[in-house]
Every structure is written in structure tokens, then in C-alpha cells.
PDB file of C-alpha atoms in Angstrom:
ATOM      1  CA  UNK A   1      24.824  -9.551  -5.163  1.00  0.00           C
ATOM      2  CA  UNK A   2      25.239 -12.504  -2.813  1.00  0.00           C
ATOM      3  CA  UNK A   3      22.940 -15.510  -2.947  1.00  0.00           C
ATOM      4  CA  UNK A   4      21.832 -14.664   0.590  1.00  0.00           C
ATOM      5  CA  UNK A   5      20.711 -11.205  -0.510  1.00  0.00           C
ATOM      6  CA  UNK A   6      18.916 -12.532  -3.608  1.00  0.00           C
ATOM      7  CA  UNK A   7      17.079 -15.131  -1.545  1.00  0.00           C
ATOM      8  CA  UNK A   8      16.149 -12.484   1.015  1.00  0.00           C
ATOM      9  CA  UNK A   9      14.687 -10.219  -1.667  1.00  0.00           C
ATOM     10  CA  UNK A  10      12.720 -13.122  -3.128  1.00  0.00           C
ATOM     11  CA  UNK A  11      11.279 -13.788   0.341  1.00  0.00           C
ATOM     12  CA  UNK A  12      10.136 -10.159   0.616  1.00  0.00           C
ATOM     13  CA  UNK A  13       8.553 -10.219  -2.839  1.00  0.00           C
ATOM     14  CA  UNK A  14       6.811 -13.535  -2.219  1.00  0.00           C
ATOM     15  CA  UNK A  15       5.261 -12.092   0.930  1.00  0.00           C
ATOM     16  CA  UNK A  16       4.103  -8.861  -0.681  1.00  0.00           C
ATOM     17  CA  UNK A  17       2.618 -10.798  -3.630  1.00  0.00           C
ATOM     18  CA  UNK A  18       1.215 -13.699  -1.627  1.00  0.00           C
ATOM     19  CA  UNK A  19      -2.165 -13.547  -3.413  1.00  0.00           C
ATOM     20  CA  UNK A  20      -0.433 -14.584  -6.649  1.00  0.00           C
ATOM     21  CA  UNK A  21       1.472 -17.484  -5.053  1.00  0.00           C
ATOM     22  CA  UNK A  22       0.547 -21.186  -5.284  1.00  0.00           C
ATOM     23  CA  UNK A  23      -1.714 -22.152  -2.403  1.00  0.00           C
ATOM     24  CA  UNK A  24      -3.354 -18.746  -2.072  1.00  0.00           C
ATOM     25  CA  UNK A  25      -7.125 -18.275  -2.049  1.00  0.00           C
ATOM     26  CA  UNK A  26      -7.087 -16.797  -5.571  1.00  0.00           C
ATOM     27  CA  UNK A  27      -8.417 -19.888  -7.358  1.00  0.00           C
ATOM     28  CA  UNK A  28     -11.408 -20.020  -4.989  1.00  0.00           C
ATOM     29  CA  UNK A  29     -12.286 -16.327  -5.060  1.00  0.00           C
ATOM     30  CA  UNK A  30     -15.136 -14.757  -6.962  1.00  0.00           C
ATOM     31  CA  UNK A  31     -14.753 -11.551  -8.922  1.00  0.00           C
ATOM     32  CA  UNK A  32     -16.450  -8.397  -7.668  1.00  0.00           C
ATOM     33  CA  UNK A  33     -17.998  -6.273 -10.410  1.00  0.00           C
ATOM     34  CA  UNK A  34     -19.689  -2.894 -10.372  1.00  0.00           C
ATOM     35  CA  UNK A  35     -21.267  -1.326 -13.435  1.00  0.00           C
ATOM     36  CA  UNK A  36     -19.799  -4.205 -15.487  1.00  0.00           C
ATOM     37  CA  UNK A  37     -16.296  -3.263 -14.344  1.00  0.00           C
ATOM     38  CA  UNK A  38     -14.026  -5.613 -12.416  1.00  0.00           C
ATOM     39  CA  UNK A  39     -13.071  -3.934  -9.153  1.00  0.00           C
ATOM     40  CA  UNK A  40     -12.035  -6.720  -6.785  1.00  0.00           C
ATOM     41  CA  UNK A  41     -12.017 -10.233  -5.402  1.00  0.00           C
ATOM     42  CA  UNK A  42     -14.358 -11.868  -2.889  1.00  0.00           C
ATOM     43  CA  UNK A  43     -12.890 -14.560  -0.635  1.00  0.00           C
ATOM     44  CA  UNK A  44     -15.012 -17.257   1.028  1.00  0.00           C
ATOM     45  CA  UNK A  45     -15.010 -15.560   4.441  1.00  0.00           C
ATOM     46  CA  UNK A  46     -16.265 -12.331   2.896  1.00  0.00           C
ATOM     47  CA  UNK A  47     -18.757 -14.123   0.637  1.00  0.00           C
ATOM     48  CA  UNK A  48     -20.382 -15.746   3.670  1.00  0.00           C
ATOM     49  CA  UNK A  49     -21.104 -12.296   5.073  1.00  0.00           C
ATOM     50  CA  UNK A  50     -22.239 -10.687   1.822  1.00  0.00           C
ATOM     51  CA  UNK A  51     -24.883 -13.389   1.452  1.00  0.00           C
ATOM     52  CA  UNK A  52     -26.598 -11.809   4.458  1.00  0.00           C
ATOM     53  CA  UNK A  53     -27.463  -8.805   2.234  1.00  0.00           C
ATOM     54  CA  UNK A  54     -29.115 -10.284  -0.898  1.00  0.00           C
ATOM     55  CA  UNK A  55     -30.761  -6.973  -1.799  1.00  0.00           C
ATOM     56  CA  UNK A  56     -27.357  -5.370  -2.096  1.00  0.00           C
ATOM     57  CA  UNK A  57     -24.951  -8.060  -3.325  1.00  0.00           C
ATOM     58  CA  UNK A  58     -26.043 -10.441  -6.067  1.00  0.00           C
ATOM     59  CA  UNK A  59     -24.149 -13.727  -6.231  1.00  0.00           C
ATOM     60  CA  UNK A  60     -23.468 -15.490  -9.538  1.00  0.00           C
ATOM     61  CA  UNK A  61     -21.502 -18.648 -10.232  1.00  0.00           C
ATOM     62  CA  UNK A  62     -18.187 -16.832 -10.603  1.00  0.00           C
ATOM     63  CA  UNK A  63     -18.830 -13.301  -9.304  1.00  0.00           C
ATOM     64  CA  UNK A  64     -20.648 -10.907  -7.055  1.00  0.00           C
ATOM     65  CA  UNK A  65     -22.300  -7.789  -8.447  1.00  0.00           C
ATOM     66  CA  UNK A  66     -24.198  -4.927  -6.881  1.00  0.00           C
ATOM     67  CA  UNK A  67     -27.968  -4.869  -7.212  1.00  0.00           C
ATOM     68  CA  UNK A  68     -29.231  -3.031 -10.304  1.00  0.00           C
ATOM     69  CA  UNK A  69     -31.033  -0.416  -8.221  1.00  0.00           C
ATOM     70  CA  UNK A  70     -27.645   0.805  -6.939  1.00  0.00           C
ATOM     71  CA  UNK A  71     -26.880   2.752 -10.087  1.00  0.00           C
ATOM     72  CA  UNK A  72     -25.319   5.973  -8.798  1.00  0.00           C
ATOM     73  CA  UNK A  73     -22.194   6.899  -6.864  1.00  0.00           C
ATOM     74  CA  UNK A  74     -24.321   8.206  -4.006  1.00  0.00           C
ATOM     75  CA  UNK A  75     -26.650   5.214  -3.721  1.00  0.00           C
ATOM     76  CA  UNK A  76     -23.780   2.724  -3.807  1.00  0.00           C
ATOM     77  CA  UNK A  77     -21.746   4.656  -1.245  1.00  0.00           C
ATOM     78  CA  UNK A  78     -24.667   5.106   1.137  1.00  0.00           C
ATOM     79  CA  UNK A  79     -25.899   1.518   0.920  1.00  0.00           C
ATOM     80  CA  UNK A  80     -22.468  -0.078   1.298  1.00  0.00           C
ATOM     81  CA  UNK A  81     -21.755   2.196   4.276  1.00  0.00           C
ATOM     82  CA  UNK A  82     -24.927   0.898   5.977  1.00  0.00           C
ATOM     83  CA  UNK A  83     -23.908  -2.709   5.297  1.00  0.00           C
ATOM     84  CA  UNK A  84     -20.416  -2.137   6.666  1.00  0.00           C
ATOM     85  CA  UNK A  85     -21.713  -0.448   9.806  1.00  0.00           C
ATOM     86  CA  UNK A  86     -24.012  -3.411  10.386  1.00  0.00           C
ATOM     87  CA  UNK A  87     -21.156  -5.867   9.830  1.00  0.00           C
ATOM     88  CA  UNK A  88     -18.987  -3.868  12.172  1.00  0.00           C
ATOM     89  CA  UNK A  89     -21.680  -3.980  14.856  1.00  0.00           C
ATOM     90  CA  UNK A  90     -21.877  -7.760  14.431  1.00  0.00           C
ATOM     91  CA  UNK A  91     -18.058  -8.026  14.609  1.00  0.00           C
ATOM     92  CA  UNK A  92     -18.142 -10.616  11.851  1.00  0.00           C
ATOM     93  CA  UNK A  93     -14.895  -9.733  10.060  1.00  0.00           C
ATOM     94  CA  UNK A  94     -11.592  -8.948  11.765  1.00  0.00           C
ATOM     95  CA  UNK A  95     -10.559  -6.117   9.459  1.00  0.00           C
ATOM     96  CA  UNK A  96     -13.476  -3.913  10.551  1.00  0.00           C
ATOM     97  CA  UNK A  97     -12.007  -3.738  14.065  1.00  0.00           C
ATOM     98  CA  UNK A  98      -9.446  -1.386  12.529  1.00  0.00           C
ATOM     99  CA  UNK A  99     -12.088   1.116  11.411  1.00  0.00           C
ATOM    100  CA  UNK A 100     -10.366   4.359  10.347  1.00  0.00           C
ATOM    101  CA  UNK A 101     -13.194   6.784   9.512  1.00  0.00           C
ATOM    102  CA  UNK A 102     -11.247   7.361   6.306  1.00  0.00           C
ATOM    103  CA  UNK A 103     -12.844   7.020   2.881  1.00  0.00           C
ATOM    104  CA  UNK A 104     -11.246   5.601  -0.260  1.00  0.00           C
ATOM    105  CA  UNK A 105     -12.522   6.016  -3.810  1.00  0.00           C
ATOM    106  CA  UNK A 106     -13.322   2.759  -5.602  1.00  0.00           C
ATOM    107  CA  UNK A 107     -12.318   2.684  -9.282  1.00  0.00           C
ATOM    108  CA  UNK A 108     -11.742  -0.054 -11.851  1.00  0.00           C
ATOM    109  CA  UNK A 109      -8.518   1.789 -12.756  1.00  0.00           C
ATOM    110  CA  UNK A 110      -6.922   4.896 -11.320  1.00  0.00           C
ATOM    111  CA  UNK A 111      -7.766   6.949 -14.441  1.00  0.00           C
ATOM    112  CA  UNK A 112     -11.456   5.960 -14.372  1.00  0.00           C
ATOM    113  CA  UNK A 113     -14.277   7.819 -12.591  1.00  0.00           C
ATOM    114  CA  UNK A 114     -15.014   6.594  -9.055  1.00  0.00           C
ATOM    115  CA  UNK A 115     -17.893   4.141  -8.685  1.00  0.00           C
ATOM    116  CA  UNK A 116     -18.405   4.659  -4.948  1.00  0.00           C
ATOM    117  CA  UNK A 117     -16.488   5.397  -1.761  1.00  0.00           C
ATOM    118  CA  UNK A 118     -15.682   2.964   1.010  1.00  0.00           C
ATOM    119  CA  UNK A 119     -14.255   2.900   4.524  1.00  0.00           C
ATOM    120  CA  UNK A 120     -10.523   2.210   4.311  1.00  0.00           C
ATOM    121  CA  UNK A 121     -10.531  -0.805   6.628  1.00  0.00           C
ATOM    122  CA  UNK A 122     -13.238  -2.501   4.540  1.00  0.00           C
ATOM    123  CA  UNK A 123     -11.449  -2.408   1.175  1.00  0.00           C
ATOM    124  CA  UNK A 124      -9.762  -5.769   1.808  1.00  0.00           C
ATOM    125  CA  UNK A 125     -13.165  -7.455   2.268  1.00  0.00           C
ATOM    126  CA  UNK A 126     -13.841  -6.833  -1.401  1.00  0.00           C
ATOM    127  CA  UNK A 127     -10.265  -7.101  -2.661  1.00  0.00           C
ATOM    128  CA  UNK A 128     -10.515  -3.500  -3.850  1.00  0.00           C
ATOM    129  CA  UNK A 129      -7.317  -1.791  -4.936  1.00  0.00           C
ATOM    130  CA  UNK A 130      -6.090   0.914  -2.589  1.00  0.00           C
ATOM    131  CA  UNK A 131      -3.622   3.615  -3.529  1.00  0.00           C
ATOM    132  CA  UNK A 132      -1.026   5.442  -1.503  1.00  0.00           C
ATOM    133  CA  UNK A 133       2.012   7.708  -1.746  1.00  0.00           C
ATOM    134  CA  UNK A 134       5.509   6.853  -0.457  1.00  0.00           C
ATOM    135  CA  UNK A 135       8.644   8.967  -0.386  1.00  0.00           C
ATOM    136  CA  UNK A 136      12.252   7.833  -0.172  1.00  0.00           C
ATOM    137  CA  UNK A 137      14.263  10.559   1.537  1.00  0.00           C
ATOM    138  CA  UNK A 138      18.012  10.713   1.043  1.00  0.00           C
ATOM    139  CA  UNK A 139      21.058  12.920   1.429  1.00  0.00           C
ATOM    140  CA  UNK A 140      24.312  13.053  -0.525  1.00  0.00           C
ATOM    141  CA  UNK A 141      27.325  13.857   1.632  1.00  0.00           C
ATOM    142  CA  UNK A 142      30.121  16.146   0.512  1.00  0.00           C
ATOM    143  CA  UNK A 143      32.225  13.103  -0.405  1.00  0.00           C
ATOM    144  CA  UNK A 144      29.442  11.739  -2.659  1.00  0.00           C
ATOM    145  CA  UNK A 145      28.167   9.102  -0.216  1.00  0.00           C
ATOM    146  CA  UNK A 146      24.427   8.463  -0.448  1.00  0.00           C
ATOM    147  CA  UNK A 147      22.444   7.825   2.722  1.00  0.00           C
ATOM    148  CA  UNK A 148      18.723   7.192   3.210  1.00  0.00           C
ATOM    149  CA  UNK A 149      16.358   8.301   5.951  1.00  0.00           C
ATOM    150  CA  UNK A 150      14.480   5.267   7.294  1.00  0.00           C
ATOM    151  CA  UNK A 151      11.604   5.555   9.733  1.00  0.00           C
ATOM    152  CA  UNK A 152      10.692   3.121  12.506  1.00  0.00           C
ATOM    153  CA  UNK A 153       6.971   2.713  13.045  1.00  0.00           C
ATOM    154  CA  UNK A 154       5.439   3.252  16.444  1.00  0.00           C
ATOM    155  CA  UNK A 155       4.848   0.148  18.560  1.00  0.00           C
ATOM    156  CA  UNK A 156       1.220   1.292  18.911  1.00  0.00           C
ATOM    157  CA  UNK A 157       0.476   1.310  15.147  1.00  0.00           C
ATOM    158  CA  UNK A 158      -2.486  -0.868  14.170  1.00  0.00           C
ATOM    159  CA  UNK A 159      -0.485  -2.460  11.365  1.00  0.00           C
ATOM    160  CA  UNK A 160       3.153  -3.587  11.306  1.00  0.00           C
ATOM    161  CA  UNK A 161       4.090  -1.981  14.656  1.00  0.00           C
ATOM    162  CA  UNK A 162       7.780  -1.384  15.273  1.00  0.00           C
ATOM    163  CA  UNK A 163       8.861  -2.167  11.717  1.00  0.00           C
ATOM    164  CA  UNK A 164      10.999  -0.030   9.429  1.00  0.00           C
ATOM    165  CA  UNK A 165       9.279   2.282   6.984  1.00  0.00           C
ATOM    166  CA  UNK A 166       9.953   4.923   4.356  1.00  0.00           C
ATOM    167  CA  UNK A 167      10.588   8.492   5.432  1.00  0.00           C
ATOM    168  CA  UNK A 168       6.864   9.169   4.986  1.00  0.00           C
ATOM    169  CA  UNK A 169       3.893   7.407   3.426  1.00  0.00           C
ATOM    170  CA  UNK A 170       0.129   7.425   3.531  1.00  0.00           C
ATOM    171  CA  UNK A 171      -3.022   6.017   2.003  1.00  0.00           C
ATOM    172  CA  UNK A 172      -4.660   8.071  -0.710  1.00  0.00           C
ATOM    173  CA  UNK A 173      -7.973   9.248   0.736  1.00  0.00           C
ATOM    174  CA  UNK A 174     -10.880  10.350  -1.426  1.00  0.00           C
ATOM    175  CA  UNK A 175     -10.121  14.069  -1.315  1.00  0.00           C
ATOM    176  CA  UNK A 176      -6.382  14.165  -2.140  1.00  0.00           C
ATOM    177  CA  UNK A 177      -4.212  13.775  -5.219  1.00  0.00           C
ATOM    178  CA  UNK A 178      -1.046  11.635  -4.858  1.00  0.00           C
ATOM    179  CA  UNK A 179       1.192  14.697  -4.537  1.00  0.00           C
ATOM    180  CA  UNK A 180      -1.155  16.446  -2.083  1.00  0.00           C
ATOM    181  CA  UNK A 181      -1.165  13.255  -0.014  1.00  0.00           C
ATOM    182  CA  UNK A 182       2.628  13.122  -0.079  1.00  0.00           C
ATOM    183  CA  UNK A 183       3.039  16.741   0.989  1.00  0.00           C
ATOM    184  CA  UNK A 184       0.586  16.161   3.851  1.00  0.00           C
ATOM    185  CA  UNK A 185       2.348  12.999   5.042  1.00  0.00           C
ATOM    186  CA  UNK A 186       5.792  14.631   4.809  1.00  0.00           C
ATOM    187  CA  UNK A 187       4.623  17.354   7.170  1.00  0.00           C
ATOM    188  CA  UNK A 188       2.821  15.030   9.601  1.00  0.00           C
ATOM    189  CA  UNK A 189       5.296  12.160   9.708  1.00  0.00           C
ATOM    190  CA  UNK A 190       8.674  13.859   9.223  1.00  0.00           C
ATOM    191  CA  UNK A 191       8.068  17.591   9.840  1.00  0.00           C
ATOM    192  CA  UNK A 192       9.127  18.475   6.320  1.00  0.00           C
ATOM    193  CA  UNK A 193       7.552  21.848   5.661  1.00  0.00           C
ATOM    194  CA  UNK A 194       5.018  22.256   2.893  1.00  0.00           C
ATOM    195  CA  UNK A 195       7.379  24.749   1.254  1.00  0.00           C
ATOM    196  CA  UNK A 196      10.334  22.334   1.268  1.00  0.00           C
ATOM    197  CA  UNK A 197       8.224  19.372   0.130  1.00  0.00           C
ATOM    198  CA  UNK A 198       6.607  21.338  -2.692  1.00  0.00           C
ATOM    199  CA  UNK A 199      10.028  22.455  -3.893  1.00  0.00           C
ATOM    200  CA  UNK A 200      11.948  19.183  -3.519  1.00  0.00           C
ATOM    201  CA  UNK A 201       9.494  16.298  -3.999  1.00  0.00           C
ATOM    202  CA  UNK A 202      10.037  14.465  -7.273  1.00  0.00           C
ATOM    203  CA  UNK A 203       7.485  12.010  -8.683  1.00  0.00           C
ATOM    204  CA  UNK A 204       9.469   8.986  -9.884  1.00  0.00           C
ATOM    205  CA  UNK A 205       6.996   6.215 -10.707  1.00  0.00           C
ATOM    206  CA  UNK A 206       4.888   3.607  -8.956  1.00  0.00           C
ATOM    207  CA  UNK A 207       4.853   0.046  -7.662  1.00  0.00           C
ATOM    208  CA  UNK A 208       1.994  -2.442  -7.460  1.00  0.00           C
ATOM    209  CA  UNK A 209       1.521  -5.749  -5.656  1.00  0.00           C
ATOM    210  CA  UNK A 210      -1.181  -7.900  -4.094  1.00  0.00           C
ATOM    211  CA  UNK A 211      -1.048  -9.815  -0.826  1.00  0.00           C
ATOM    212  CA  UNK A 212      -3.577 -11.486   1.426  1.00  0.00           C
ATOM    213  CA  UNK A 213      -3.751 -11.938   5.180  1.00  0.00           C
ATOM    214  CA  UNK A 214      -6.341 -12.495   7.910  1.00  0.00           C
ATOM    215  CA  UNK A 215      -7.993  -9.197   7.020  1.00  0.00           C
ATOM    216  CA  UNK A 216      -8.574 -10.058   3.374  1.00  0.00           C
ATOM    217  CA  UNK A 217      -7.084  -9.333  -0.039  1.00  0.00           C
ATOM    218  CA  UNK A 218      -4.907  -6.268  -0.592  1.00  0.00           C
ATOM    219  CA  UNK A 219      -4.235  -5.145  -4.169  1.00  0.00           C
ATOM    220  CA  UNK A 220      -2.284  -1.935  -3.724  1.00  0.00           C
ATOM    221  CA  UNK A 221      -0.659   0.701  -5.902  1.00  0.00           C
ATOM    222  CA  UNK A 222       1.840   3.175  -4.489  1.00  0.00           C
ATOM    223  CA  UNK A 223       2.867   6.424  -6.150  1.00  0.00           C
ATOM    224  CA  UNK A 224       6.566   6.927  -5.468  1.00  0.00           C
ATOM    225  CA  UNK A 225       8.497  10.088  -4.746  1.00  0.00           C
ATOM    226  CA  UNK A 226      12.106  10.940  -4.006  1.00  0.00           C
ATOM    227  CA  UNK A 227      13.220  13.878  -1.934  1.00  0.00           C
ATOM    228  CA  UNK A 228      16.858  14.905  -1.559  1.00  0.00           C
ATOM    229  CA  UNK A 229      17.179  16.638   1.788  1.00  0.00           C
ATOM    230  CA  UNK A 230      19.884  18.947   3.105  1.00  0.00           C
ATOM    231  CA  UNK A 231      22.557  17.174   5.150  1.00  0.00           C
ATOM    232  CA  UNK A 232      21.608  19.506   8.019  1.00  0.00           C
ATOM    233  CA  UNK A 233      17.959  18.355   8.052  1.00  0.00           C
ATOM    234  CA  UNK A 234      16.689  15.881  10.678  1.00  0.00           C
ATOM    235  CA  UNK A 235      13.125  14.528  10.376  1.00  0.00           C
ATOM    236  CA  UNK A 236      10.859  14.693  13.400  1.00  0.00           C
ATOM    237  CA  UNK A 237       7.537  12.890  13.749  1.00  0.00           C
ATOM    238  CA  UNK A 238       4.483  15.031  14.522  1.00  0.00           C
ATOM    239  CA  UNK A 239       1.555  12.592  14.528  1.00  0.00           C
ATOM    240  CA  UNK A 240       3.124   9.848  16.732  1.00  0.00           C
ATOM    241  CA  UNK A 241       3.084   7.295  13.898  1.00  0.00           C
ATOM    242  CA  UNK A 242       6.885   7.087  13.778  1.00  0.00           C
ATOM    243  CA  UNK A 243       9.014   6.172  16.771  1.00  0.00           C
ATOM    244  CA  UNK A 244      12.364   7.212  15.344  1.00  0.00           C
ATOM    245  CA  UNK A 245      14.353   7.969  12.187  1.00  0.00           C
ATOM    246  CA  UNK A 246      17.723   6.582  11.116  1.00  0.00           C
ATOM    247  CA  UNK A 247      20.153   7.880   8.487  1.00  0.00           C
ATOM    248  CA  UNK A 248      21.645   4.752   6.933  1.00  0.00           C
ATOM    249  CA  UNK A 249      24.215   4.038   4.267  1.00  0.00           C
ATOM    250  CA  UNK A 250      23.043   2.061   1.235  1.00  0.00           C
ATOM    251  CA  UNK A 251      24.706  -1.184   2.467  1.00  0.00           C
ATOM    252  CA  UNK A 252      22.879  -0.794   5.797  1.00  0.00           C
ATOM    253  CA  UNK A 253      19.579  -0.324   3.960  1.00  0.00           C
ATOM    254  CA  UNK A 254      20.157  -3.393   1.791  1.00  0.00           C
ATOM    255  CA  UNK A 255      20.904  -5.519   4.842  1.00  0.00           C
ATOM    256  CA  UNK A 256      17.825  -4.322   6.729  1.00  0.00           C
ATOM    257  CA  UNK A 257      15.555  -5.260   3.813  1.00  0.00           C
ATOM    258  CA  UNK A 258      16.568  -8.922   3.834  1.00  0.00           C
ATOM    259  CA  UNK A 259      16.398  -9.206   7.624  1.00  0.00           C
ATOM    260  CA  UNK A 260      12.591  -8.930   7.368  1.00  0.00           C
ATOM    261  CA  UNK A 261      12.426  -5.908   9.654  1.00  0.00           C
ATOM    262  CA  UNK A 262      10.742  -3.695   7.036  1.00  0.00           C
ATOM    263  CA  UNK A 263       7.023  -3.304   6.471  1.00  0.00           C
ATOM    264  CA  UNK A 264       6.913  -5.377   3.261  1.00  0.00           C
ATOM    265  CA  UNK A 265       5.514  -2.763   0.864  1.00  0.00           C
ATOM    266  CA  UNK A 266       7.961  -0.174   2.212  1.00  0.00           C
ATOM    267  CA  UNK A 267      10.807  -2.589   1.526  1.00  0.00           C
ATOM    268  CA  UNK A 268       9.583  -2.759  -2.076  1.00  0.00           C
ATOM    269  CA  UNK A 269       9.476   1.051  -2.332  1.00  0.00           C
ATOM    270  CA  UNK A 270      13.079   1.176  -1.098  1.00  0.00           C
ATOM    271  CA  UNK A 271      14.024  -1.613  -3.499  1.00  0.00           C
ATOM    272  CA  UNK A 272      12.643   0.449  -6.378  1.00  0.00           C
ATOM    273  CA  UNK A 273      14.836   3.371  -5.229  1.00  0.00           C
ATOM    274  CA  UNK A 274      17.922   1.147  -5.246  1.00  0.00           C
ATOM    275  CA  UNK A 275      17.207  -0.019  -8.794  1.00  0.00           C
ATOM    276  CA  UNK A 276      16.500   3.450 -10.146  1.00  0.00           C
ATOM    277  CA  UNK A 277      19.663   4.966  -8.714  1.00  0.00           C
ATOM    278  CA  UNK A 278      21.966   2.192  -9.875  1.00  0.00           C
ATOM    279  CA  UNK A 279      22.658   0.566  -6.501  1.00  0.00           C
ATOM    280  CA  UNK A 280      21.456  -2.724  -7.983  1.00  0.00           C
ATOM    281  CA  UNK A 281      22.686  -3.507 -11.498  1.00  0.00           C
ATOM    282  CA  UNK A 282      22.098  -6.357 -13.979  1.00  0.00           C
ATOM    283  CA  UNK A 283      25.727  -7.397 -13.523  1.00  0.00           C
ATOM    284  CA  UNK A 284      25.290  -7.677  -9.745  1.00  0.00           C
ATOM    285  CA  UNK A 285      21.871  -9.327  -9.682  1.00  0.00           C
ATOM    286  CA  UNK A 286      21.070 -12.285 -11.951  1.00  0.00           C
ATOM    287  CA  UNK A 287      17.352 -12.009 -11.090  1.00  0.00           C
ATOM    288  CA  UNK A 288      17.202  -8.372 -12.219  1.00  0.00           C
ATOM    289  CA  UNK A 289      14.256  -8.727 -14.617  1.00  0.00           C
ATOM    290  CA  UNK A 290      12.359 -11.092 -12.341  1.00  0.00           C
ATOM    291  CA  UNK A 291      12.609  -8.723  -9.374  1.00  0.00           C
ATOM    292  CA  UNK A 292      11.428  -5.761 -11.449  1.00  0.00           C
ATOM    293  CA  UNK A 293       8.420  -7.706 -12.726  1.00  0.00           C
ATOM    294  CA  UNK A 294       7.413  -8.591  -9.159  1.00  0.00           C
ATOM    295  CA  UNK A 295       7.236  -4.972  -8.044  1.00  0.00           C
ATOM    296  CA  UNK A 296       4.731  -4.200 -10.803  1.00  0.00           C
ATOM    297  CA  UNK A 297       2.170  -6.965 -10.333  1.00  0.00           C
ATOM    298  CA  UNK A 298      -1.447  -6.631 -11.561  1.00  0.00           C
ATOM    299  CA  UNK A 299      -4.126  -6.097  -8.937  1.00  0.00           C
ATOM    300  CA  UNK A 300      -6.922  -7.939 -10.767  1.00  0.00           C
TER     301      UNK A 300
END
């Protein structure tokens, strides 16, 4: 790979893992614990707001915990929802302006039982890990050429408008498994029928990363899928989240990634695809191990 490409990939990975970079807020954050389990990070801007609710959030020298009386899933969920609605009414944190009416399960690890549920837009206040599902769609032409379907996000999207995206992706809400989420998003975002998705979707792994921005701290884990589509298939957006789709060769995809036109986590999902299918090799890329380690970063 060229030095320009390697530097471009490093720029993408630095952005998507900004919370782990020198100069981030990480050293000043407090841990967020629930039921003695570490579930997030509290930044100064969030801490200033949580102090307004001392009967809910208990501050210690190095951490915030939930009050002892909040000892069930239901009581935690209900009380935190009331706090967030009050904070939203006060317009005290920018991220709550993007309220989704979509609930995420809060866990210390994906395998563990949920501790409570939370409005999607509020997860970054607490540095809580969110999960999602992404699919890389591709075709193989008769001559053996691989091409990938790349989506372009609508200019009206709340986040990363107009940027390139995977064929389909979505956040993992409280009532869906990763595969159920992926089938749903394939139908809504690319008009891939449930029958075709169920038959062709292939679970291939996951990526993890952690960035921060004006909204807060974003530890995220994405379940990854591949889907090989017929050369006669053309995706079509149903829910207005995608503006267009492009069928690109692998060199075109590689170039787009380093031109910073991709939603950063989607660029990482595509990067994982390129590694897995041998389009990036140790002989071509001297930073092979380093790149792989940066697409599997810890959330806590």
C-alpha cells in the first residue's frame, strides 16, 4: 500500500478512537458503575448535570454510582427516564436534542443481563456502550471482479449527513437480536427482502472503537455481516435515510475511505471487509497488525 493510503487509514482510525488518544477527556473522566459493574464514563459536562440529581447519582472521588434504592431493572429504567426527560426540558446537554424515542439495553458486557434501558441519544452522556449491526454488500462479476455496494446518507440525517455508509446498518434496540436488526435494516434501507436477507446474510465478526465529540463519549460495538448479492440486484432505500447507492470496485472503495467522505465507523466496517477478503495483505501494508488492533479497541 502507498504511504498516502496508510496515513489516510491512520487518520480514520485516530478519529474513530479519539477517546483513547492523547489530549482526550479520558484522564479527567469518572467511571460510571451500576450494581458494582463498570458500564461507562462520565465527562465533566455530564457530571455537572448529574450533580443536580443527588438522590439518583452518587458521586465518589473517582466514580459515579446509582443510589442504592435503585436496585431493579424497572426502578433504574424509570428513574433515569425521568431524569433524562427533565434534562431534555432544560436543554442542558446538546445530545438530547437528537432524542430518538428508541431504547437501548445497558449492560456491562454484551453477554451479561441488562441493568436498565436508556434513550438512545442519552447513552453518550454516560459513556455507555451501544451496539449495532452493519452489512457489507458485494457482488462478484462473471470475470471474478469484486464490487461493493456503498450507500450515501441523506443530507437530512441527524448525524453525518451526506457521507458514505455501508449498504445497511442500524443501532441495536432493546427488542432485537443482532441478526434481527440486520434483516430489518436491510429491508428498510436497501429493500432487500426478508427472504433474501435470511438466506444470504453471513455473520462474520465484530469491530469495536470509542470516540468522543460534542455529544459525549461513544464506546460502540458493531456486529458485522456480509451479503453477496446477485449482479442483477439494485438496492433501493425505503425509509429515506439513504440518498443513493453506488456499486464500486475495490480500488474505488479504498480511495473513498482515505478521502474522509465515509462516516468513520462505516469506513472501519469496510476496512474489516477488505482485510478479511484479502484485499489488504501483510506484504502490502506494513501497519497490518496495528490497524487490526485499532478496529478492536476496548470500550471501558
